[in-house]
Short mmCIF file of C-alpha atoms in Angstrom, two decimals:
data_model
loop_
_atom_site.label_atom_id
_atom_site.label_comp_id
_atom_site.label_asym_id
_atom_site.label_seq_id
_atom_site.Cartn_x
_atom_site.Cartn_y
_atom_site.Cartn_z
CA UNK A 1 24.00 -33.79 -32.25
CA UNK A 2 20.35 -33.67 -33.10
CA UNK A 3 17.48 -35.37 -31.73
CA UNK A 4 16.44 -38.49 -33.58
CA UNK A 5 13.48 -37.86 -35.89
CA UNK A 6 11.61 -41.02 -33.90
CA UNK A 7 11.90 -39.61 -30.33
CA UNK A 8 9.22 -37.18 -29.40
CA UNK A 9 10.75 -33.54 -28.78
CA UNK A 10 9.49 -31.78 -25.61
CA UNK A 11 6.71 -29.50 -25.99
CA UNK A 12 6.14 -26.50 -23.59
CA UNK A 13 3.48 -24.16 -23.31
CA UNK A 14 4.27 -20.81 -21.98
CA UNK A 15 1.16 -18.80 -21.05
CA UNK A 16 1.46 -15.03 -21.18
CA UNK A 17 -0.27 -12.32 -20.14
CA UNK A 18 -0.33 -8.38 -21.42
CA UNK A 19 3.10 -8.16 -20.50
CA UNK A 20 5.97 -5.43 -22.18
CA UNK A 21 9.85 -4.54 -21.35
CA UNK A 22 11.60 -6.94 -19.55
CA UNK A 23 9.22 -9.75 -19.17
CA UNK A 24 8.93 -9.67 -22.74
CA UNK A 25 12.33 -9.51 -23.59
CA UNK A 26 13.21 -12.28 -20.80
CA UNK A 27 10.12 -14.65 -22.50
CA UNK A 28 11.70 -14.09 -25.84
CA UNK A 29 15.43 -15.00 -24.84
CA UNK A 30 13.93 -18.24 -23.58
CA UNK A 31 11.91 -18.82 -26.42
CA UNK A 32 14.80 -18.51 -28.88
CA UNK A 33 17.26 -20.83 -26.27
CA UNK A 34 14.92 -23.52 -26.15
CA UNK A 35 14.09 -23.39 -30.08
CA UNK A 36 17.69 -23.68 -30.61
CA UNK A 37 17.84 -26.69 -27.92
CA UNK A 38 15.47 -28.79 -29.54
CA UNK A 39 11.82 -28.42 -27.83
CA UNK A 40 8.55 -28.03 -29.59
CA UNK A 41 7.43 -24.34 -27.97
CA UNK A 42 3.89 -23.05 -27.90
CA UNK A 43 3.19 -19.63 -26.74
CA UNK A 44 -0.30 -18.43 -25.32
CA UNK A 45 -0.64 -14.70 -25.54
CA UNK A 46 -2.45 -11.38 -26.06
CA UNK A 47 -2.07 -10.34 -29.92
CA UNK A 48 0.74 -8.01 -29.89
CA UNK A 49 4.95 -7.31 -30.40
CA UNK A 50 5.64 -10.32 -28.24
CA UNK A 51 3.47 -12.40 -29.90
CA UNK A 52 4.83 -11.68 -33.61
CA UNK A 53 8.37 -11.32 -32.42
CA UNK A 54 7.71 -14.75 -30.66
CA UNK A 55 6.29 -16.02 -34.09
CA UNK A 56 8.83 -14.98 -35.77
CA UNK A 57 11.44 -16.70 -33.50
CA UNK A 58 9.61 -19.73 -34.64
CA UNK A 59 7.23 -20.60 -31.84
CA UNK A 60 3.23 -22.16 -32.55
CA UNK A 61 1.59 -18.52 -31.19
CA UNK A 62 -2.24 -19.63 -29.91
CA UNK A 63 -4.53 -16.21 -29.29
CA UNK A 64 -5.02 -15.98 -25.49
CA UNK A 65 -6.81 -12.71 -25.35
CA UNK A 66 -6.02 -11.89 -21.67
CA UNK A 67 -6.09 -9.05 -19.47
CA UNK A 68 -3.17 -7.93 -16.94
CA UNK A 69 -6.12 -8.29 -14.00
CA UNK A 70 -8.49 -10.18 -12.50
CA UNK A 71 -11.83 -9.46 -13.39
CA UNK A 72 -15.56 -10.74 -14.66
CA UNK A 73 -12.82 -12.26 -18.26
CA UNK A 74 -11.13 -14.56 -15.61
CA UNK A 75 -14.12 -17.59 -16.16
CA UNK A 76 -13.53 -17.40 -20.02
CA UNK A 77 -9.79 -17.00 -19.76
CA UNK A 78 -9.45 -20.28 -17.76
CA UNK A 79 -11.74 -21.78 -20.24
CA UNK A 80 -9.69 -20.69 -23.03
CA UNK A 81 -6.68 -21.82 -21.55
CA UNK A 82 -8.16 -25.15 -20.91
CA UNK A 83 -9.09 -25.21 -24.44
CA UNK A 84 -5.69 -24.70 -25.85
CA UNK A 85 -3.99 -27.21 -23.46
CA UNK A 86 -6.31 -29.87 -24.47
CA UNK A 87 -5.38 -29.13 -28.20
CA UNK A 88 -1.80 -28.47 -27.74
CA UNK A 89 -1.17 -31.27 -25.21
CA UNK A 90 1.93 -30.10 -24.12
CA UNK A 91 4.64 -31.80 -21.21
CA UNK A 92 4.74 -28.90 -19.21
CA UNK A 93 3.14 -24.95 -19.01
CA UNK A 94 4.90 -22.32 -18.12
CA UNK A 95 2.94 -19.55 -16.99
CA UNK A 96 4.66 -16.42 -16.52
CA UNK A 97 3.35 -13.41 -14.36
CA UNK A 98 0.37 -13.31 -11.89
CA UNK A 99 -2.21 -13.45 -14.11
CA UNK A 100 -1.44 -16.22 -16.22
CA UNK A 101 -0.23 -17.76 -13.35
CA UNK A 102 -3.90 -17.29 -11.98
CA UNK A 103 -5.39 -18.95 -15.16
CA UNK A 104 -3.00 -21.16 -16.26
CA UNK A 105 -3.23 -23.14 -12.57
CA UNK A 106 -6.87 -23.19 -12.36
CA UNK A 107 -6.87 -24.63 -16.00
CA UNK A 108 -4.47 -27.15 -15.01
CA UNK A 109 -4.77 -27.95 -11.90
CA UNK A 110 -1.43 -29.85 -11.53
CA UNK A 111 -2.50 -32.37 -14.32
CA UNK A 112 0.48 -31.72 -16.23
CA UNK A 113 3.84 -30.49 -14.80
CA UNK A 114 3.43 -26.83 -14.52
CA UNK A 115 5.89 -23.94 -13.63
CA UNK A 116 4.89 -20.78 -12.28
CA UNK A 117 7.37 -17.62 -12.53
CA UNK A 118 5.76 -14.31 -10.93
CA UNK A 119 8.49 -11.76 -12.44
CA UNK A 120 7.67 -10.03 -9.16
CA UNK A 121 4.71 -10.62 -6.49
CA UNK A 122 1.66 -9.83 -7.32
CA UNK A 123 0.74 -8.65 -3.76
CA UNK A 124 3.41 -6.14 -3.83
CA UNK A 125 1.63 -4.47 -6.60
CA UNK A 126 -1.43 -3.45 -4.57
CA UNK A 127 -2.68 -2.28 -0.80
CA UNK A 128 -5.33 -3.47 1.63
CA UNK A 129 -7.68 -5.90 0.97
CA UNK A 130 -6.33 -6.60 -2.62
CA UNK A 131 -3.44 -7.40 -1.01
CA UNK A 132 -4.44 -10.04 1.32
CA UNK A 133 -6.61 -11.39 -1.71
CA UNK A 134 -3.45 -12.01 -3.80
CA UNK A 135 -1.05 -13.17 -1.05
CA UNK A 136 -4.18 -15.79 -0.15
CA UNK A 137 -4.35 -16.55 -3.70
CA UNK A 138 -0.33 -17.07 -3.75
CA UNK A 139 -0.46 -19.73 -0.99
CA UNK A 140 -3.70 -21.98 -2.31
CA UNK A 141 -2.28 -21.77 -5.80
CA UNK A 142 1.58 -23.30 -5.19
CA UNK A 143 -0.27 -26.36 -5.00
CA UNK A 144 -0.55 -26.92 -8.57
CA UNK A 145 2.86 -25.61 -9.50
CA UNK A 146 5.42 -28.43 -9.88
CA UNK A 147 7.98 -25.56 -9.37
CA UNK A 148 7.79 -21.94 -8.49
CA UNK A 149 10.70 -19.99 -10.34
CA UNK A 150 11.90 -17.03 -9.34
CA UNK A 151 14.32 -14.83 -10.40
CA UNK A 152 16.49 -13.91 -7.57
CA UNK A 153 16.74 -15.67 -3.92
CA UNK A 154 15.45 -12.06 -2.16
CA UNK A 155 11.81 -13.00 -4.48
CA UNK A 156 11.72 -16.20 -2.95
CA UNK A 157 11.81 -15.05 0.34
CA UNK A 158 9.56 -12.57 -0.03
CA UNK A 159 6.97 -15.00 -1.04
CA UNK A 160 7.69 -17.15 2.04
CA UNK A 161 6.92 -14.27 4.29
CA UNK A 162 3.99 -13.95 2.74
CA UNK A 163 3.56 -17.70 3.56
CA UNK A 164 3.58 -19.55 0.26
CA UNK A 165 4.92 -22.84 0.94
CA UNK A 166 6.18 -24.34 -3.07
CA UNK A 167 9.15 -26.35 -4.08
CA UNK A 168 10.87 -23.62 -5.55
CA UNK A 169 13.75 -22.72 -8.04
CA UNK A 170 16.15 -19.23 -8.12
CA UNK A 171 17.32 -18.59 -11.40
CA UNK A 172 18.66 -15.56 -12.00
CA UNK A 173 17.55 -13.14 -14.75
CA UNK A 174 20.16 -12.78 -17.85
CA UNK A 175 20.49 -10.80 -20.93
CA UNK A 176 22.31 -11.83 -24.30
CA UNK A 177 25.71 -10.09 -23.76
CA UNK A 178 26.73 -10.34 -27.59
CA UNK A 179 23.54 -7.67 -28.02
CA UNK A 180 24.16 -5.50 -25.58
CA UNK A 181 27.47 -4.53 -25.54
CA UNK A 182 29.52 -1.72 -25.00
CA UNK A 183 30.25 1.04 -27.97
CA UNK A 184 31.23 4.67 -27.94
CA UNK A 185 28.40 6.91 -26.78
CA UNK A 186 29.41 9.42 -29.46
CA UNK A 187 28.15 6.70 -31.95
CA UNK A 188 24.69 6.90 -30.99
CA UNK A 189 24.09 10.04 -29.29
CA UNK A 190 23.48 12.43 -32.39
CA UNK A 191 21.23 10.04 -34.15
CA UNK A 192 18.74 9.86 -30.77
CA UNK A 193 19.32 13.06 -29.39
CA UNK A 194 19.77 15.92 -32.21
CA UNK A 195 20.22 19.19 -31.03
CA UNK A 196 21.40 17.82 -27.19
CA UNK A 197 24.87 18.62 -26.79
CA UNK A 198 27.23 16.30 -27.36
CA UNK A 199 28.94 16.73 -23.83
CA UNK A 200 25.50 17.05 -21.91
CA UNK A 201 25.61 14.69 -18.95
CA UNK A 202 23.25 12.00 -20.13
CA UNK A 203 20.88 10.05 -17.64
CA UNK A 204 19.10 7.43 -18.96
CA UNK A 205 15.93 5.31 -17.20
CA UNK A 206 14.07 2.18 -18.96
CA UNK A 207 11.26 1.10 -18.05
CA UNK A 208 7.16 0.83 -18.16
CA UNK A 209 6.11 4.58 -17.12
CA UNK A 210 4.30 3.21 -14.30
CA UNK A 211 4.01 2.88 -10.23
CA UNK A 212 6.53 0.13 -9.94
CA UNK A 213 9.70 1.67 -12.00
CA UNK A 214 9.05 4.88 -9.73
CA UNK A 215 9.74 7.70 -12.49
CA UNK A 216 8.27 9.64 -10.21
CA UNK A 217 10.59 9.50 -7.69
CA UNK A 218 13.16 9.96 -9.98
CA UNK A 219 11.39 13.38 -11.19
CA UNK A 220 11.19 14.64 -7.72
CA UNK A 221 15.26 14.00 -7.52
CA UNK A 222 16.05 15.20 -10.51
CA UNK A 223 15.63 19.21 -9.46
CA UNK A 224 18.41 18.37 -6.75
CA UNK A 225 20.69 17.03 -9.43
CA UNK A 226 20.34 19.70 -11.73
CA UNK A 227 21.18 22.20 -8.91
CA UNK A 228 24.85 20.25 -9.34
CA UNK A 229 25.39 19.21 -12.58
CA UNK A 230 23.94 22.03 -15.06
CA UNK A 231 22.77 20.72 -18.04
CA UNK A 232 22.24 17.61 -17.63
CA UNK A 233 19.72 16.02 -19.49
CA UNK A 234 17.02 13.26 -18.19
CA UNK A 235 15.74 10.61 -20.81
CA UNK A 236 12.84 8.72 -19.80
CA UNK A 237 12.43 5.34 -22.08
CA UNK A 238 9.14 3.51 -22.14
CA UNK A 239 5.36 4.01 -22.92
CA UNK A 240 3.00 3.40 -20.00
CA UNK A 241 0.14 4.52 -17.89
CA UNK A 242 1.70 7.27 -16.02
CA UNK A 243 3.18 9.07 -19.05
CA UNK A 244 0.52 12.29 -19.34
CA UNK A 245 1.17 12.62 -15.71
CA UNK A 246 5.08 12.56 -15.04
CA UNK A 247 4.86 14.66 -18.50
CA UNK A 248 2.97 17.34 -16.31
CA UNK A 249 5.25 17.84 -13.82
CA UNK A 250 8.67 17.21 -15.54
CA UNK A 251 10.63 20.30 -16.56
CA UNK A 252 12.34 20.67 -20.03
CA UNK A 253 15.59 19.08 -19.52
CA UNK A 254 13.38 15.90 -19.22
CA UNK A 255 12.97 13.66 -22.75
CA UNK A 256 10.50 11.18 -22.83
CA UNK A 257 11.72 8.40 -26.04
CA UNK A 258 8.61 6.67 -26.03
CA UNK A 259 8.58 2.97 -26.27
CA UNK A 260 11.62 1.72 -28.37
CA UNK A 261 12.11 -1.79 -30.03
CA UNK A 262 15.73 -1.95 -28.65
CA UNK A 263 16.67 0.01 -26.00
CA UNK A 264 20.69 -0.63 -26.24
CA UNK A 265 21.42 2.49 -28.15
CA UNK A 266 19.86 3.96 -25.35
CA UNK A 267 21.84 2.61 -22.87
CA UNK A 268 25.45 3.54 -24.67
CA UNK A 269 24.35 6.63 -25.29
CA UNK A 270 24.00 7.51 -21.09
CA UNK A 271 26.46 8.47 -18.92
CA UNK A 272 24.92 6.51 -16.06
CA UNK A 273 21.44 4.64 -16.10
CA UNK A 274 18.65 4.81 -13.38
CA UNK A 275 15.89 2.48 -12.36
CA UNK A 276 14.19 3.45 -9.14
CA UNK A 277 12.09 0.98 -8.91
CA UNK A 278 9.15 0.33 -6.62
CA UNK A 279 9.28 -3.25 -6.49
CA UNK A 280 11.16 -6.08 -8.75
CA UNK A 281 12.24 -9.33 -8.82
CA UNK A 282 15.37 -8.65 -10.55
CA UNK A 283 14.96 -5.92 -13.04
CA UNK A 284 16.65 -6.75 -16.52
CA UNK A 285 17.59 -3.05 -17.53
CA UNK A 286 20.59 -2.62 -14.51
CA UNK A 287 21.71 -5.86 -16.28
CA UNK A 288 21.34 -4.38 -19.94
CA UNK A 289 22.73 -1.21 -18.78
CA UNK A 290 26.05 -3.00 -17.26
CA UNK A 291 26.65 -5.59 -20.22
CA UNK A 292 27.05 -2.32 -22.15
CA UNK A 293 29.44 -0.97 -19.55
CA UNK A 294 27.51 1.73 -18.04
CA UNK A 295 27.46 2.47 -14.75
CA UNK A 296 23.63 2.31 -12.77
CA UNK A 297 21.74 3.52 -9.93
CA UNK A 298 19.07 1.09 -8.44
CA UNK A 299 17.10 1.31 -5.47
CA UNK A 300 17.06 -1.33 -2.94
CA UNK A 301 14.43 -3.19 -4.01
CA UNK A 302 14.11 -7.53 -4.20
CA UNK A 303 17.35 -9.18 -6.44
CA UNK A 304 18.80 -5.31 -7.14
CA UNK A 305 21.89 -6.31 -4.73
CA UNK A 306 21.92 -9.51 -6.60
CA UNK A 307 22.58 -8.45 -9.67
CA UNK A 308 25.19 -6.17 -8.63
CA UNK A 309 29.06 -6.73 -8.28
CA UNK A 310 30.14 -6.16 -4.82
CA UNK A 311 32.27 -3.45 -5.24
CA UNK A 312 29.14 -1.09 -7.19
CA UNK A 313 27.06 -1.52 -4.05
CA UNK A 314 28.51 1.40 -2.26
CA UNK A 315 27.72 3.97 -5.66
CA UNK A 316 25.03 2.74 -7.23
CA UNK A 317 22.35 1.05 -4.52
CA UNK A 318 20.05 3.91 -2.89
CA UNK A 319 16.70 3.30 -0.58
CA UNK A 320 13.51 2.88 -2.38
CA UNK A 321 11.10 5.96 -2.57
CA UNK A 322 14.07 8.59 -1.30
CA UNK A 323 14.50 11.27 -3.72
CA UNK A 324 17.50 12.84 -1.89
CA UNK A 325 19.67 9.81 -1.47
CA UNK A 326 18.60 9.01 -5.45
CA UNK A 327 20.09 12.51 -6.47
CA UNK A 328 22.97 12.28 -4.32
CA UNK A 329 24.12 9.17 -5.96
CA UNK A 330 23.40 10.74 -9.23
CA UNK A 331 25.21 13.93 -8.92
CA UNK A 332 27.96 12.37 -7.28
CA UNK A 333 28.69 9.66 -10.68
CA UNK A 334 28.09 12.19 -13.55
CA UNK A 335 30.76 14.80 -13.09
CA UNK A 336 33.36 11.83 -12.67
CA UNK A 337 33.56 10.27 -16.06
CA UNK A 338 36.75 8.11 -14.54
CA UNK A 339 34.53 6.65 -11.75
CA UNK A 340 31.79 5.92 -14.14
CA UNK A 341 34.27 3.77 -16.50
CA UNK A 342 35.61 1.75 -14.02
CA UNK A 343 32.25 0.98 -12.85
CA UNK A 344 30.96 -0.10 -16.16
CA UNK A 345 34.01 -1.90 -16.85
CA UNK A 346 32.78 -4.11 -13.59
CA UNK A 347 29.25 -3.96 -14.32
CA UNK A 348 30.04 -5.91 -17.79
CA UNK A 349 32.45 -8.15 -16.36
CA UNK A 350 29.78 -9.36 -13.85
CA UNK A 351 27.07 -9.64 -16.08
CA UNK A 352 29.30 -11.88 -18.55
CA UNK A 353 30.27 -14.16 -16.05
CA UNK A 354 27.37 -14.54 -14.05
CA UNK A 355 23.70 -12.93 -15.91
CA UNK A 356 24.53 -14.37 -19.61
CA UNK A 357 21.11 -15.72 -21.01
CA UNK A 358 22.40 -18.79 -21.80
CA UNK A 359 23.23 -19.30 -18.26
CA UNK A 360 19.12 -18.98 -17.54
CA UNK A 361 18.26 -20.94 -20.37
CA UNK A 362 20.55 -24.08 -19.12
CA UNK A 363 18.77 -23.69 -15.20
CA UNK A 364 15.53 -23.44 -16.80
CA UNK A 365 16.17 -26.72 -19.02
CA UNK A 366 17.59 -28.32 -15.40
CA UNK A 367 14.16 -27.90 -13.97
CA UNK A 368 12.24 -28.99 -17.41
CA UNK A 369 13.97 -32.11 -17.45
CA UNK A 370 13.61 -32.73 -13.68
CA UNK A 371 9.94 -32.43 -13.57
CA UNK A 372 9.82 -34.47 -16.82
CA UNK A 373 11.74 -37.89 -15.30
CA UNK A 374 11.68 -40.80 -17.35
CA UNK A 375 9.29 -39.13 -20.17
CA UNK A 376 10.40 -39.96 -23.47
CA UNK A 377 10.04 -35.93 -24.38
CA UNK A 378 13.79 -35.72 -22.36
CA UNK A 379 15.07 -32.07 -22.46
CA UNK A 380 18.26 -32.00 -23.71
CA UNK A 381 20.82 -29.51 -22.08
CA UNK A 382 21.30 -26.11 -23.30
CA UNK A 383 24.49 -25.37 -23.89
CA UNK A 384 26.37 -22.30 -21.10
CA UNK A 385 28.60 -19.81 -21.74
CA UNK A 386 32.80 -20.73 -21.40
CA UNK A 387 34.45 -18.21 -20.05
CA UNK A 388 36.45 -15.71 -22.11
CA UNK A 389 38.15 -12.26 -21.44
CA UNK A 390 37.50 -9.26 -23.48
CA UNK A 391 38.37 -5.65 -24.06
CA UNK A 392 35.98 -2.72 -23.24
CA UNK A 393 35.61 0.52 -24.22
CA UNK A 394 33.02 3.26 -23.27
#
């Protein structure tokens, strides 16, 4: 049933900084669930893929021409945002990663129900006296968020040991499992990879070529695993800062893919997919990876147990920053193609059930309409996934 014409529909403002991969693909899943559901959605961003794919979804895009880091821009990006909240007048902001979450709550200043969602702590991201600034930062700031999401309950805690003290709300990261789902690597794997053999063991890794996804740990195992499984061939997905140098030092049976619009071909094209990961909240391509029923190897970083089934915990969850454990896992999965189908055939059943999009976008309208009350701008539910059983196939 639709909305009366004479009630006002909710309007949200998320505010977005340079952000790419999952964070964008996680903004834009929300975006299209709460389109469908009914509110008026205004997005504050950089110029860039999110902000036309955004546009395109359907959103009001307002230029918010934002940097990833604090700096001498911070006084006119507060401004700015200031500016566009005053014209858009929304019920509630959004912001979504530290640095929006920086601006956006300075703009604000709790005037208007607000809802910060770090996607991972800022103060992991950096040493010393950066460090202390940001976790000092975290603590003054929760003041002014109405609600401080995070994505798995291991995030949360890590921000109250750094001693941020918010009311706070887990909801879980989720992916649309009608888009990435499983399909016969053979389908895929001559169109990305011509001239790889068909029967190469494939390892795939998505992710920003940067600190945090830890390529470079993954490079330093990968020797180790070739010394098992000959052959095998390493494709590295993503654009990013550290791509000249892990292009130095990786050896030939390494592909880099560049950035990619979609990376679910790249997923059912691997044999197994890595993310060794620095830091997360709850990374979104172990999630992609098992709705399309391949198996993964994480490290052991904030919501990575979370978003695994039980039973893949003992395979596929390695120490952070430990090349030998991360190629023992690896060389250990590939030459055992029946392992490695019973494992994705878990991985996608516990995604379905429990990491579904819709799932997020239903918590997410929860805490909307709780921080709105009584306002006539009520957020209607979003509709959750019923439960169905389905066939898979590698």
């Amino acid at each position: 049933m639709h909305q009366s014409p004479t009630v006002p529909r909710p309007r949200v403002l998320h505010l977005v900084q340079p952000v790419d991969g999952g964070v964008a693909r996680a903004l834009t899943d929300l975006t299209r669930a709460q389109l469908a559901a009914g509110l008026e959605v205004v997005a504050a961003c950089p110029d860039g893929p999110l902000a036309a794919a955004l546009g395109a979804l359907g959103a009001d895009v307002r230029h918010w021409p934002a940097t990833r880091a604090p700096g001498a821009s911070l006084g006119p990006e507060v401004r700015r945002v200031a500016r566009t909240v005053a014209e858009v007048r929304p019920d509630l902001v959004h912001a979504h990663s530290a640095k929006a979450g920086l601006a956006g709550r300075l703009a604000v200043r709790g005037r208007i129900p607000t809802v910060f969602q770090p996607h991972a702590w800022s103060f992991e991201a950096v040493d010393g006296g950066a460090a202390a600034l940001a976790r000092g930062w975290e603590r003054w700031g929760a003041r002014w968020a109405a609600r401080v999401v995070c994505v798995s309950e291991a995030e949360r805690l890590r921000g109250v040991r750094a001693g941020v003290r918010a009311r706070w709300a887990v909801i879980p990261n989720g992916v649309d499992t009608d888009r990435f789902r499983p399909a016969p690597a053979a389908a895929v794997r001559p169109r990305l990879l011509p001239g790889v053999p068909a029967d190469a063991p494939l390892v795939v890794c998505v992710g920003r070529l940067c600190r945090q996804k830890g390529q470079d740990v993954l490079l330093a195992a990968w020797r180790r695993v070739l010394a098992r499984v000959p052959g095998a061939r390493l494709v590295l997905v993503g654009d990013g800062p550290d791509r000249a140098r892990l292009a130095a030092s990786a050896p030939a049976s390494v592909l880099f893919a560049g950035g990619v619009p979609d990376a679910a071909p790249w997923y059912r094209a691997a044999d197994l997919v890595v993310l060794p990961s620095r830091w997360e909240g709850m990374a979104l391509a172990p999630l992609e990876a098992m709705a399309c029923a391949r198996p993964v190897v994480v490290t052991d970083v904030d919501g990575a147990r979370e978003g695994l089934p039980p039973a893949l915990v003992p395979h596929c969850l390695v120490p952070p920053e430990d090349p030998a454990a991360l190629a023992d896992a690896v060389a250990a999965l590939l030459p055992d193609p029946a392992v490695r189908a019973r494992l994705g055939l878990r991985g996608r059943a516990h995604v379905v059930s429990a990491h579904d999009v819709r799932r997020t976008a239903a918590a997410h309208a929860a805490v909307y309409r709780a921080l709105l009350g009584g306002s006539p701008a009520a957020v209607r539910p979003v509709a959750e996934p019923t439960e169905h059983r389905e066939s898979v196939h590698s």
